[in-house]
PDB file of C-alpha atoms and ligand atoms in Angstrom:
ATOM      1  CA  UNK A   1     -59.543-108.514 135.473  1.00 45.00           C
ATOM      2  CA  UNK A   2     -56.041-108.441 134.088  1.00 52.00           C
ATOM      3  CA  UNK A   3     -54.724-111.937 133.409  1.00 49.00           C
ATOM      4  CA  UNK A   4     -51.992-111.766 135.992  1.00 62.00           C
ATOM      5  CA  UNK A   5     -54.020-110.339 138.879  1.00 73.00           C
ATOM      6  CA  UNK A   6     -53.983-112.692 141.844  1.00 88.00           C
ATOM      7  CA  UNK A   7     -57.463-114.057 142.541  1.00 92.00           C
ATOM      8  CA  UNK A   8     -56.874-114.860 146.189  1.00 97.00           C
ATOM      9  CA  UNK A   9     -54.991-112.334 148.265  1.00 97.00           C
ATOM     10  CA  UNK A  10     -54.019-111.876 151.900  1.00 98.00           C
ATOM     11  CA  UNK A  11     -53.821-108.333 153.294  1.00 98.00           C
ATOM     12  CA  UNK A  12     -52.243-107.332 156.584  1.00 98.00           C
ATOM     13  CA  UNK A  13     -51.431-104.054 158.319  1.00 98.00           C
ATOM     14  CA  UNK A  14     -50.009-102.470 161.456  1.00 98.00           C
ATOM     15  CA  UNK A  15     -47.389-105.039 162.416  1.00 98.00           C
ATOM     16  CA  UNK A  16     -45.761-102.405 164.654  1.00 98.00           C
ATOM     17  CA  UNK A  17     -42.586-104.341 165.331  1.00 98.00           C
ATOM     18  CA  UNK A  18     -44.359-107.343 166.853  1.00 98.00           C
ATOM     19  CA  UNK A  19     -42.321-110.162 165.314  1.00 98.00           C
ATOM     20  CA  UNK A  20     -44.102-112.978 167.153  1.00 98.00           C
ATOM     21  CA  UNK A  21     -47.511-111.890 165.869  1.00 98.00           C
ATOM     22  CA  UNK A  22     -46.143-111.243 162.383  1.00 98.00           C
ATOM     23  CA  UNK A  23     -44.645-114.732 162.048  1.00 98.00           C
ATOM     24  CA  UNK A  24     -47.977-116.265 163.107  1.00 98.00           C
ATOM     25  CA  UNK A  25     -49.868-114.243 160.486  1.00 98.00           C
ATOM     26  CA  UNK A  26     -47.420-115.063 157.688  1.00 98.00           C
ATOM     27  CA  UNK A  27     -47.735-118.755 158.488  1.00 98.00           C
ATOM     28  CA  UNK A  28     -51.534-118.512 158.521  1.00 98.00           C
ATOM     29  CA  UNK A  29     -51.619-116.675 155.174  1.00 97.00           C
ATOM     30  CA  UNK A  30     -49.376-119.302 153.623  1.00 96.00           C
ATOM     31  CA  UNK A  31     -51.672-122.051 154.905  1.00 97.00           C
ATOM     32  CA  UNK A  32     -54.542-120.096 153.355  1.00 97.00           C
ATOM     33  CA  UNK A  33     -52.888-120.574 149.932  1.00 96.00           C
ATOM     34  CA  UNK A  34     -52.913-116.904 148.976  1.00 97.00           C
ATOM     35  CA  UNK A  35     -51.552-115.979 145.528  1.00 96.00           C
ATOM     36  CA  UNK A  36     -50.604-112.472 146.569  1.00 96.00           C
ATOM     37  CA  UNK A  37     -49.858-110.615 149.799  1.00 97.00           C
ATOM     38  CA  UNK A  38     -50.267-106.876 150.434  1.00 98.00           C
ATOM     39  CA  UNK A  39     -49.201-104.722 153.395  1.00 98.00           C
ATOM     40  CA  UNK A  40     -51.109-101.582 154.417  1.00 98.00           C
ATOM     41  CA  UNK A  41     -48.285 -99.985 156.404  1.00 98.00           C
ATOM     42  CA  UNK A  42     -47.066 -99.321 159.956  1.00 98.00           C
ATOM     43  CA  UNK A  43     -44.472-102.062 159.988  1.00 98.00           C
ATOM     44  CA  UNK A  44     -42.727-100.368 162.940  1.00 98.00           C
ATOM     45  CA  UNK A  45     -43.538 -98.420 166.121  1.00 95.00           C
ATOM     46  CA  UNK A  46     -44.600 -99.850 169.545  1.00 96.00           C
ATOM     47  CA  UNK A  47     -43.031-103.334 169.312  1.00 97.00           C
ATOM     48  CA  UNK A  48     -39.534-104.600 170.104  1.00 98.00           C
ATOM     49  CA  UNK A  49     -38.437-105.925 166.689  1.00 98.00           C
ATOM     50  CA  UNK A  50     -38.719-103.175 164.060  1.00 98.00           C
ATOM     51  CA  UNK A  51     -35.669-104.301 162.057  1.00 98.00           C
ATOM     52  CA  UNK A  52     -36.746-107.934 161.948  1.00 98.00           C
ATOM     53  CA  UNK A  53     -40.269-106.926 160.881  1.00 98.00           C
ATOM     54  CA  UNK A  54     -38.995-104.661 158.084  1.00 98.00           C
ATOM     55  CA  UNK A  55     -36.695-107.437 156.875  1.00 98.00           C
ATOM     56  CA  UNK A  56     -39.467-110.043 156.978  1.00 98.00           C
ATOM     57  CA  UNK A  57     -41.800-107.713 155.074  1.00 97.00           C
ATOM     58  CA  UNK A  58     -39.123-107.124 152.471  1.00 97.00           C
ATOM     59  CA  UNK A  59     -38.633-110.898 152.089  1.00 97.00           C
ATOM     60  CA  UNK A  60     -42.318-111.287 151.265  1.00 96.00           C
ATOM     61  CA  UNK A  61     -41.672-109.188 148.142  1.00 94.00           C
ATOM     62  CA  UNK A  62     -45.195-107.892 148.333  1.00 96.00           C
ATOM     63  CA  UNK A  63     -46.613-104.445 147.570  1.00 97.00           C
ATOM     64  CA  UNK A  64     -46.233-102.318 150.711  1.00 98.00           C
ATOM     65  CA  UNK A  65     -47.385 -98.814 151.546  1.00 98.00           C
ATOM     66  CA  UNK A  66     -46.164 -96.449 154.237  1.00 98.00           C
ATOM     67  CA  UNK A  67     -48.016 -95.842 157.500  1.00 98.00           C
ATOM     68  CA  UNK A  68     -47.813 -92.849 159.817  1.00 96.00           C
ATOM     69  CA  UNK A  69     -45.563 -94.697 162.292  1.00 96.00           C
ATOM     70  CA  UNK A  70     -43.183 -95.669 159.492  1.00 97.00           C
ATOM     71  CA  UNK A  71     -42.916 -91.991 158.604  1.00 97.00           C
ATOM     72  CA  UNK A  72     -42.773 -90.963 162.261  1.00 96.00           C
ATOM     73  CA  UNK A  73     -39.796 -93.242 162.893  1.00 96.00           C
ATOM     74  CA  UNK A  74     -37.991 -91.320 160.139  1.00 95.00           C
ATOM     75  CA  UNK A  75     -39.262 -87.989 161.500  1.00 92.00           C
ATOM     76  CA  UNK A  76     -41.015 -87.431 158.158  1.00 93.00           C
ATOM     77  CA  UNK A  77     -44.263 -86.598 159.923  1.00 89.00           C
ATOM     78  CA  UNK A  78     -45.185 -84.475 162.917  1.00 88.00           C
ATOM     79  CA  UNK A  79     -45.132 -86.536 166.142  1.00 91.00           C
ATOM     80  CA  UNK A  80     -46.250 -83.756 168.470  1.00 90.00           C
ATOM     81  CA  UNK A  81     -49.784 -85.218 168.488  1.00 88.00           C
ATOM     82  CA  UNK A  82     -48.516 -88.688 169.495  1.00 91.00           C
ATOM     83  CA  UNK A  83     -49.161 -89.629 173.121  1.00 93.00           C
ATOM     84  CA  UNK A  84     -46.115 -90.067 175.377  1.00 94.00           C
ATOM     85  CA  UNK A  85     -46.005 -93.833 175.005  1.00 94.00           C
ATOM     86  CA  UNK A  86     -46.242 -93.726 171.201  1.00 93.00           C
ATOM     87  CA  UNK A  87     -43.625 -90.984 171.101  1.00 93.00           C
ATOM     88  CA  UNK A  88     -41.208 -92.956 173.283  1.00 95.00           C
ATOM     89  CA  UNK A  89     -41.654 -95.982 171.015  1.00 95.00           C
ATOM     90  CA  UNK A  90     -41.148 -93.950 167.840  1.00 95.00           C
ATOM     91  CA  UNK A  91     -37.947 -92.323 169.118  1.00 95.00           C
ATOM     92  CA  UNK A  92     -36.600 -95.703 170.273  1.00 97.00           C
ATOM     93  CA  UNK A  93     -37.479 -97.190 166.867  1.00 97.00           C
ATOM     94  CA  UNK A  94     -35.712 -94.342 165.069  1.00 97.00           C
ATOM     95  CA  UNK A  95     -32.613 -95.034 167.167  1.00 97.00           C
ATOM     96  CA  UNK A  96     -32.451 -98.792 166.502  1.00 98.00           C
ATOM     97  CA  UNK A  97     -33.477 -98.940 162.823  1.00 98.00           C
ATOM     98  CA  UNK A  98     -30.569 -99.763 160.531  1.00 98.00           C
ATOM     99  CA  UNK A  99     -29.881 -97.256 157.780  1.00 98.00           C
ATOM    100  CA  UNK A 100     -30.865 -99.858 155.180  1.00 98.00           C
ATOM    101  CA  UNK A 101     -34.228-100.428 156.867  1.00 98.00           C
ATOM    102  CA  UNK A 102     -34.811 -96.684 157.334  1.00 98.00           C
ATOM    103  CA  UNK A 103     -34.184 -96.199 153.628  1.00 98.00           C
ATOM    104  CA  UNK A 104     -36.594 -99.016 152.812  1.00 98.00           C
ATOM    105  CA  UNK A 105     -39.351 -97.310 154.833  1.00 98.00           C
ATOM    106  CA  UNK A 106     -38.543 -93.941 153.330  1.00 97.00           C
ATOM    107  CA  UNK A 107     -38.994 -95.305 149.802  1.00 97.00           C
ATOM    108  CA  UNK A 108     -42.484 -96.742 150.392  1.00 98.00           C
ATOM    109  CA  UNK A 109     -45.371 -95.212 148.414  1.00 98.00           C
ATOM    110  CA  UNK A 110     -48.503 -93.876 150.151  1.00 98.00           C
ATOM    111  CA  UNK A 111     -50.874 -95.870 147.942  1.00 98.00           C
ATOM    112  CA  UNK A 112     -50.811 -98.931 145.712  1.00 97.00           C
ATOM    113  CA  UNK A 113     -53.566 -99.889 143.290  1.00 96.00           C
ATOM    114  CA  UNK A 114     -54.535-102.036 140.327  1.00 93.00           C
ATOM    115  CA  UNK A 115     -57.779-102.681 138.441  1.00 92.00           C
ATOM    116  CA  UNK A 116     -59.465-104.292 141.427  1.00 94.00           C
ATOM    117  CA  UNK A 117     -57.722-103.166 144.552  1.00 97.00           C
ATOM    118  CA  UNK A 118     -56.717 -99.916 146.200  1.00 98.00           C
ATOM    119  CA  UNK A 119     -54.459 -99.915 149.275  1.00 98.00           C
ATOM    120  CA  UNK A 120     -53.856 -96.978 151.606  1.00 98.00           C
ATOM    121  CA  UNK A 121     -52.893 -96.846 155.277  1.00 98.00           C
ATOM    122  CA  UNK A 122     -55.405 -94.319 156.633  1.00 98.00           C
ATOM    123  CA  UNK A 123     -57.862 -92.866 154.105  1.00 98.00           C
ATOM    124  CA  UNK A 124     -58.238 -92.676 150.310  1.00 98.00           C
ATOM    125  CA  UNK A 125     -59.453 -89.092 150.645  1.00 98.00           C
ATOM    126  CA  UNK A 126     -56.121 -87.755 151.895  1.00 97.00           C
ATOM    127  CA  UNK A 127     -53.474 -90.485 152.298  1.00 97.00           C
ATOM    128  CA  UNK A 128     -50.833 -88.051 153.613  1.00 95.00           C
ATOM    129  CA  UNK A 129     -53.066 -86.671 156.373  1.00 95.00           C
ATOM    130  CA  UNK A 130     -53.510 -89.938 158.316  1.00 95.00           C
ATOM    131  CA  UNK A 131     -57.188 -89.295 159.101  1.00 96.00           C
ATOM    132  CA  UNK A 132     -59.132 -92.144 160.692  1.00 97.00           C
ATOM    133  CA  UNK A 133     -62.271 -93.644 159.160  1.00 97.00           C
ATOM    134  CA  UNK A 134     -64.347 -94.332 162.250  1.00 95.00           C
ATOM    135  CA  UNK A 135     -67.921 -93.465 161.252  1.00 95.00           C
ATOM    136  CA  UNK A 136     -70.271 -94.434 158.433  1.00 95.00           C
ATOM    137  CA  UNK A 137     -70.250 -90.774 157.350  1.00 95.00           C
ATOM    138  CA  UNK A 138     -66.472 -90.835 156.955  1.00 97.00           C
ATOM    139  CA  UNK A 139     -66.740 -94.157 155.119  1.00 97.00           C
ATOM    140  CA  UNK A 140     -69.346 -92.690 152.737  1.00 96.00           C
ATOM    141  CA  UNK A 141     -67.080 -89.762 151.877  1.00 97.00           C
ATOM    142  CA  UNK A 142     -64.112 -92.041 151.307  1.00 98.00           C
ATOM    143  CA  UNK A 143     -65.975 -94.315 148.886  1.00 97.00           C
ATOM    144  CA  UNK A 144     -65.832 -91.321 146.509  1.00 97.00           C
ATOM    145  CA  UNK A 145     -62.035 -91.338 146.504  1.00 98.00           C
ATOM    146  CA  UNK A 146     -61.351 -94.746 144.960  1.00 98.00           C
ATOM    147  CA  UNK A 147     -62.772 -96.358 141.849  1.00 97.00           C
ATOM    148  CA  UNK A 148     -61.815 -99.991 142.400  1.00 97.00           C
ATOM    149  CA  UNK A 149     -64.203-102.575 143.807  1.00 97.00           C
ATOM    150  CA  UNK A 150     -62.078-102.947 146.938  1.00 98.00           C
ATOM    151  CA  UNK A 151     -60.199-100.508 149.148  1.00 98.00           C
ATOM    152  CA  UNK A 152     -58.110-101.937 151.981  1.00 98.00           C
ATOM    153  CA  UNK A 153     -56.921 -99.783 154.873  1.00 98.00           C
ATOM    154  CA  UNK A 154     -55.411-100.159 158.364  1.00 98.00           C
ATOM    155  CA  UNK A 155     -54.540 -97.401 160.896  1.00 98.00           C
ATOM    156  CA  UNK A 156     -57.290 -97.688 163.550  1.00 97.00           C
ATOM    157  CA  UNK A 157     -56.382-101.302 164.422  1.00 98.00           C
ATOM    158  CA  UNK A 158     -60.104-102.103 164.379  1.00 97.00           C
ATOM    159  CA  UNK A 159     -61.142-104.409 161.537  1.00 97.00           C
ATOM    160  CA  UNK A 160     -64.375-103.893 159.599  1.00 97.00           C
ATOM    161  CA  UNK A 161     -66.004-104.576 156.253  1.00 97.00           C
ATOM    162  CA  UNK A 162     -68.304-101.912 154.779  1.00 97.00           C
ATOM    163  CA  UNK A 163     -70.333-102.710 151.674  1.00 97.00           C
ATOM    164  CA  UNK A 164     -71.659 -99.973 149.394  1.00 96.00           C
ATOM    165  CA  UNK A 165     -74.720-100.826 147.333  1.00 91.00           C
ATOM    166  CA  UNK A 166     -76.413 -97.953 145.521  1.00 87.00           C
ATOM    167  CA  UNK A 167     -75.395 -95.540 148.278  1.00 82.00           C
ATOM    168  CA  UNK A 168     -76.580 -97.795 151.073  1.00 92.00           C
ATOM    169  CA  UNK A 169     -73.733 -98.667 153.395  1.00 94.00           C
ATOM    170  CA  UNK A 170     -73.900-101.984 155.191  1.00 92.00           C
ATOM    171  CA  UNK A 171     -71.465-103.000 157.932  1.00 92.00           C
ATOM    172  CA  UNK A 172     -71.979-106.728 158.526  1.00 89.00           C
ATOM    173  CA  UNK A 173     -71.329-107.959 162.052  1.00 88.00           C
ATOM    174  CA  UNK A 174     -69.953-111.316 160.927  1.00 92.00           C
ATOM    175  CA  UNK A 175     -66.269-111.517 159.905  1.00 94.00           C
ATOM    176  CA  UNK A 176     -66.889-113.202 156.544  1.00 95.00           C
ATOM    177  CA  UNK A 177     -69.159-112.113 153.709  1.00 95.00           C
ATOM    178  CA  UNK A 178     -70.054-113.095 150.182  1.00 97.00           C
ATOM    179  CA  UNK A 179     -68.730-110.601 147.603  1.00 97.00           C
ATOM    180  CA  UNK A 180     -71.590-109.428 145.415  1.00 95.00           C
ATOM    181  CA  UNK A 181     -71.158-108.177 141.839  1.00 93.00           C
ATOM    182  CA  UNK A 182     -71.679-104.446 141.420  1.00 91.00           C
ATOM    183  CA  UNK A 183     -71.010-103.711 145.072  1.00 96.00           C
ATOM    184  CA  UNK A 184     -67.929-101.995 146.430  1.00 97.00           C
ATOM    185  CA  UNK A 185     -66.085-102.621 149.659  1.00 98.00           C
ATOM    186  CA  UNK A 186     -64.069-100.590 152.143  1.00 98.00           C
ATOM    187  CA  UNK A 187     -62.189-102.987 154.401  1.00 98.00           C
ATOM    188  CA  UNK A 188     -60.100-102.236 157.461  1.00 98.00           C
ATOM    189  CA  UNK A 189     -57.833-105.249 157.805  1.00 98.00           C
ATOM    190  CA  UNK A 190     -57.145-104.649 161.511  1.00 98.00           C
ATOM    191  CA  UNK A 191     -53.725-104.955 163.107  1.00 98.00           C
ATOM    192  CA  UNK A 192     -51.180-107.748 163.267  1.00 98.00           C
ATOM    193  CA  UNK A 193     -49.086-106.378 166.103  1.00 98.00           C
ATOM    194  CA  UNK A 194     -51.398-104.370 168.313  1.00 98.00           C
ATOM    195  CA  UNK A 195     -55.131-105.189 167.905  1.00 98.00           C
ATOM    196  CA  UNK A 196     -57.457-102.614 169.495  1.00 97.00           C
ATOM    197  CA  UNK A 197     -60.880-104.209 169.210  1.00 96.00           C
ATOM    198  CA  UNK A 198     -60.633-105.974 172.568  1.00 96.00           C
ATOM    199  CA  UNK A 199     -59.510-109.131 170.808  1.00 97.00           C
ATOM    200  CA  UNK A 200     -55.769-109.704 171.307  1.00 98.00           C
ATOM    201  CA  UNK A 201     -55.488-112.056 168.320  1.00 98.00           C
ATOM    202  CA  UNK A 202     -53.639-110.631 165.299  1.00 98.00           C
ATOM    203  CA  UNK A 203     -55.912-109.894 162.341  1.00 98.00           C
ATOM    204  CA  UNK A 204     -55.571-110.139 158.574  1.00 98.00           C
ATOM    205  CA  UNK A 205     -57.979-110.352 155.645  1.00 98.00           C
ATOM    206  CA  UNK A 206     -58.475-112.839 152.826  1.00 98.00           C
ATOM    207  CA  UNK A 207     -60.110-111.625 149.602  1.00 98.00           C
ATOM    208  CA  UNK A 208     -60.946-114.366 147.105  1.00 98.00           C
ATOM    209  CA  UNK A 209     -62.378-113.159 143.791  1.00 96.00           C
ATOM    210  CA  UNK A 210     -63.157-116.653 142.503  1.00 96.00           C
ATOM    211  CA  UNK A 211     -64.912-117.954 145.594  1.00 97.00           C
ATOM    212  CA  UNK A 212     -66.288-114.413 146.123  1.00 97.00           C
ATOM    213  CA  UNK A 213     -65.360-114.351 149.784  1.00 97.00           C
ATOM    214  CA  UNK A 214     -64.071-111.534 151.948  1.00 98.00           C
ATOM    215  CA  UNK A 215     -63.017-112.632 155.406  1.00 98.00           C
ATOM    216  CA  UNK A 216     -61.408-111.100 158.501  1.00 98.00           C
ATOM    217  CA  UNK A 217     -59.284-113.796 160.101  1.00 98.00           C
ATOM    218  CA  UNK A 218     -57.619-114.004 163.522  1.00 98.00           C
ATOM    219  CA  UNK A 219     -54.730-116.145 164.703  1.00 98.00           C
ATOM    220  CA  UNK A 220     -53.187-117.270 167.978  1.00 98.00           C
ATOM    221  CA  UNK A 221     -49.623-116.294 168.850  1.00 98.00           C
ATOM    222  CA  UNK A 222     -47.182-116.244 171.740  1.00 98.00           C
ATOM    223  CA  UNK A 223     -48.247-113.033 173.518  1.00 98.00           C
ATOM    224  CA  UNK A 224     -45.873-113.428 176.541  1.00 98.00           C
ATOM    225  CA  UNK A 225     -42.846-113.594 174.194  1.00 98.00           C
ATOM    226  CA  UNK A 226     -43.840-110.342 172.497  1.00 98.00           C
ATOM    227  CA  UNK A 227     -44.452-108.739 175.911  1.00 98.00           C
ATOM    228  CA  UNK A 228     -41.089-109.894 177.288  1.00 98.00           C
ATOM    229  CA  UNK A 229     -39.279-108.517 174.239  1.00 98.00           C
ATOM    230  CA  UNK A 230     -40.875-105.086 174.807  1.00 98.00           C
ATOM    231  CA  UNK A 231     -39.960-105.059 178.500  1.00 98.00           C
ATOM    232  CA  UNK A 232     -36.413-106.260 177.788  1.00 98.00           C
ATOM    233  CA  UNK A 233     -35.855-103.329 175.427  1.00 97.00           C
ATOM    234  CA  UNK A 234     -36.935-100.883 178.136  1.00 97.00           C
ATOM    235  CA  UNK A 235     -39.965 -99.705 176.173  1.00 97.00           C
ATOM    236  CA  UNK A 236     -43.004 -98.464 178.185  1.00 97.00           C
ATOM    237  CA  UNK A 237     -44.622-101.385 180.074  1.00 97.00           C
ATOM    238  CA  UNK A 238     -48.037-100.283 178.886  1.00 97.00           C
ATOM    239  CA  UNK A 239     -47.072-101.379 175.366  1.00 97.00           C
ATOM    240  CA  UNK A 240     -46.531-104.909 176.633  1.00 98.00           C
ATOM    241  CA  UNK A 241     -49.605-104.997 178.865  1.00 97.00           C
ATOM    242  CA  UNK A 242     -52.076-103.884 176.197  1.00 97.00           C
ATOM    243  CA  UNK A 243     -51.190-106.868 173.978  1.00 98.00           C
ATOM    244  CA  UNK A 244     -52.909-109.180 176.471  1.00 97.00           C
ATOM    245  CA  UNK A 245     -56.284-107.477 176.235  1.00 95.00           C
ATOM    246  CA  UNK A 246     -56.208-106.200 172.667  1.00 96.00           C
ATOM    247  CA  UNK A 247     -56.644-102.516 173.322  1.00 91.00           C
TER     248      UNK A 247
HETATM  249 ZN1  LIG B 301     -50.876 -98.421 163.384  1.00 54.05          ZN
END
């Protein structure tokens, strides 16, 4: 471990312009006494406050990587495969983003790593292709594309922890596990702004190398405020409604 590596980090992803959820997660991470914060991308898209979320992320001065919606809002990636609702949100986001915030998103790297941690939005195998890791088979393949003990991803908005021990993959059902020496971990940190695991509470992850704990955490936030902001901006109603049921 390099001397300056933070030992207790908070990782979040997929804020998607939901300022109310983002503020709740930042407050929770600060109360968790993290020494470092990392963002796995998709700061914008779907929610009503893309500029505020970019600015808040920038204020955190944390390592940040780009997500597919960040690139989509700059038309850097093909949006023809987006559904109508996602497309409408992306085009609205493109329209309202300030040039400074667009430039900030454009400058984000696709991956960030150090001795212990590897961060990518979708998959280590092909960061620029935005493929989902949804099966144990896909997880197994992706373990071959990072060398660190931990890889943190977002993208599917469905948090999980997968442990690799001598080629046996284990996906614990509980949200917190003991980190074991010699084992490697692929962790989806879930979504701050639009959870899709039928739990509407924003998610983030704590990784503590000293206490050897990896934990998916959830927080409460003001869902009606986020919904009202979406409706007020004239974005598709479905984007507001889904926040209530976490799908
Ligand atoms: Zn996303």
